[in-house]
Every structure is written in C-alpha cells, then in structure tokens.
Amino acid sequence: MFSWSKQSTTPATSSMSSSAGSLISRSVHLSSYLNHPVLKPSTRKVSTDDDTIYDTVFQTTDGYALIVRVYLPIDSTKAPQMSLHGVIASHSWLDIRMKVIGYKPISSDKSWHSSKLKLGDAVYAVIHHLQLHPPSVSQIIDENLARLQRTLTGTQQTTKSSPHTAPATAATTSHNNAHTQRIDKKESACKVDEDELNSLIPRVPSSFPQIDDMSLSELNDLVNNKAALDTFIDSISEVNTLRELKESIETSNVDTAKSNLALEDKLESISSEVDTLKHDLKSNIERYRELEARRIAMTRPPDVQDVRRQLTSAKKAAYIESEEFADDWVESGGNDVSGFVKQFMDVRVLYHTRAAKAERLGMSM
C-alpha cells in the first residue's frame, strides 16, 4: 500500500502512447499496470481463472485505507472498469455501486481509445485523485480492509457490518472472486437493498453548532435573506453528501437505461427467434406423439381372442376354397388328376394348419 505523501503532484495522465491512432495491446496495458513503479508493490491479482481482475491498496490524505478494484476485459477494444472495493462511500467520481464514473478516459470504449493512455497511468490517475480528494466513507464492509484500517489508525474501532455481509472466509472469498469475473457485462445485476441504501444517506444532525454560535443579527439575516440561508445550507457536509448521492443515482439510472435501450433490438430479435422455436417445438412434439402412437400400435402384442377369430375365419375360407375347387374340377370333366390333387392338397394343408393353430390358441386361454 502506498501513501499519498509519497506521490508526485504531477498528474500521470500526461503519459501517452506515441503512436496516434494505433490500438495499445492488452499485454502492454497489463504490463504498464503491474510494473508501474508506484502501483506495483500494492497490487495483487484477484481473479483465479484469468488475468482480468486486480486490487490496488492505497491510503488517502485523511488516513483511510482504500482498495481500487480494476477490471481489464479480455477484449482489448473494451475500456477497463474501476471501482472502490469493500466500502460504501460517496464521491463525485463514484456511483451508488462504487463504480468510478467521473474519470472521463474510462467512461466509454471510444474515450478510452482516444485518450491513448496505458492502464497503469489511468489507474494511477484515479488513485491520485481519490488520495487528494478522499471519498466520504460511511461504512467498511470488507473485514480484511477493516482490519487493515484498524492497524493503520492504531485503534480497535469496530466496523458496522451490513446484515448481508459475512467475514471474508476462504469460501466467501472464492465466491466473490467468481462473481467479480462477470462485471464485464454491460448491465450489472447489482441490487442495493433498503438497509444498504439507508446507510448511504447521511443522518439529520441533532444540532447545528454554527447556528448556536451566531448572533441575533446573523440569525435574523438567515431568516430574512434567502440567499444567505441557501449559502448556509450548502455549507453543511450532510447536504453535499446527499446531493452527491442523488447525482450518482441519477447518473447510474441514466447509464442503465441507455444500456437497456441499446439492447432493445437484440431483445426483440431473440424474442422473435424464441417464438419461432416454440412454434417448431410444438409441431415437432405433436408429430412425435403421432409417430409414437403408431409405433406402440405396431409393436403391441396382438390379442389372443382376436387372432383366434381371424384364424377361424381364414380356416373356413380355405375349406370353402378347396370345396369349390373340387366341384369345379368335377363339373369340368376332371382330366388332369395329378394337377388337381396337388392344388387341392395345398389348400387343404393350409386349412388344417389354420385349424391346428386356432385349436392351440384356444387351449392356451
């Protein structure tokens, strides 16, 4: 962790790529960050499956230890993202999710490429600004950061934990790392519950020492002079904090709305495709059921009674056929005896075969 007192007051944003118009590779960005002479000792990799997420610890002028979490997308055309990790704070550069939105070079992919900045310089510029203009920290929700803060201050001040925050065990750390690897999605699924939102809103002061120390004429001036009253209200830190919170919420809502609108065409296309697939699925299911019913009917064992009736009917048909054949032969004069005997015996054998099968089926019932 590096302290603000060790840094040069020269902004790092002057360090730019000399190649105008060329796209700085991801490896160069990463190297400029990990090998930055100031940031390197305080930077560590957080993501376990890739090299996209890093934390850099620093100390502000008011003594707070803070962590800037940096996300560098695999896609080199995308701008990096930065946020304050482990705290709830208010600052003109932060939205309600602690994402850095006030540093213009990383506000969009286009701004990032046109800035010609390397990642190390951008991270340093953000940290340098937060060091000299510290955010108003209302709550530390990361146990490790709270422990570090207690070490720095030399006191055993306790940090109020939010109801949904647990100590940073190995299991929760692994879960958090897996979650942070999904922050490259345009629409963050971050949800701020009521307790967390209330912790961001400053409490109404129980007293105003500035008013207690005023003379009667000064109080009359506040009551009768609206401009003086507005100036006094603007000087209250809680009012400024609330105004910053309001602006960050508005900015966050606008960004979310723009992201949603940008996905409108894609959503309609996917919805249409889903409807088509649903229709095809319904037709295929109906066709499947029809074929399945036919398969069951074709492969189902026949009913014994039905087979016996069919054999009996076929036996009678063979008998009648043989008798009619014999009558026809006699009436015609009966010249070819051998031919008659052969054809007559074939039909009679078929008759007796069917009779025997019908009898055996009857015995098995």
mmCIF file of C-alpha atoms in Angstrom, residues 12-13 58 68 82-84 91 93-94 100 102-106 120-133:
data_model
loop_
_atom_site.group_PDB
_atom_site.id
_atom_site.type_symbol
_atom_site.label_atom_id
_atom_site.label_comp_id
_atom_site.label_asym_id
_atom_site.label_seq_id
_atom_site.Cartn_x
_atom_site.Cartn_y
_atom_site.Cartn_z
ATOM 1 C CA ALA A 12 0.029 10.755 -14.647
ATOM 2 C CA THR A 13 -2.348 11.451 -17.476
ATOM 3 C CA PHE A 58 -3.713 2.973 -1.188
ATOM 4 C CA VAL A 68 -9.378 0.206 -6.142
ATOM 5 C CA MET A 82 -12.604 0.551 -11.808
ATOM 6 C CA SER A 83 -14.470 0.603 -8.527
ATOM 7 C CA LEU A 84 -13.893 1.057 -4.816
ATOM 8 C CA HIS A 91 -17.852 10.932 -4.049
ATOM 9 C CA TRP A 93 -16.484 10.247 -9.152
ATOM 10 C CA LEU A 94 -18.455 7.264 -7.776
ATOM 11 C CA VAL A 100 -15.722 5.008 -10.941
ATOM 12 C CA GLY A 102 -16.052 10.525 -13.023
ATOM 13 C CA TYR A 103 -12.804 9.710 -14.815
ATOM 14 C CA LYS A 104 -13.543 10.574 -18.435
ATOM 15 C CA PRO A 105 -10.912 8.364 -20.206
ATOM 16 C CA ILE A 106 -12.676 5.174 -18.983
ATOM 17 C CA GLY A 120 -1.063 1.846 -15.376
ATOM 18 C CA ASP A 121 -1.305 5.592 -15.948
ATOM 19 C CA ALA A 122 -5.112 5.523 -15.816
ATOM 20 C CA VAL A 123 -5.185 3.580 -12.545
ATOM 21 C CA TYR A 124 -2.612 5.914 -11.031
ATOM 22 C CA ALA A 125 -4.597 8.990 -12.115
ATOM 23 C CA VAL A 126 -7.763 7.668 -10.458
ATOM 24 C CA ILE A 127 -5.965 6.712 -7.243
ATOM 25 C CA HIS A 128 -4.069 10.013 -7.174
ATOM 26 C CA HIS A 129 -7.355 11.933 -7.392
ATOM 27 C CA LEU A 130 -9.004 9.827 -4.679
ATOM 28 C CA GLN A 131 -5.964 10.281 -2.458
ATOM 29 C CA LEU A 132 -6.032 14.063 -2.662
ATOM 30 C CA HIS A 133 -9.831 14.276 -2.712
#
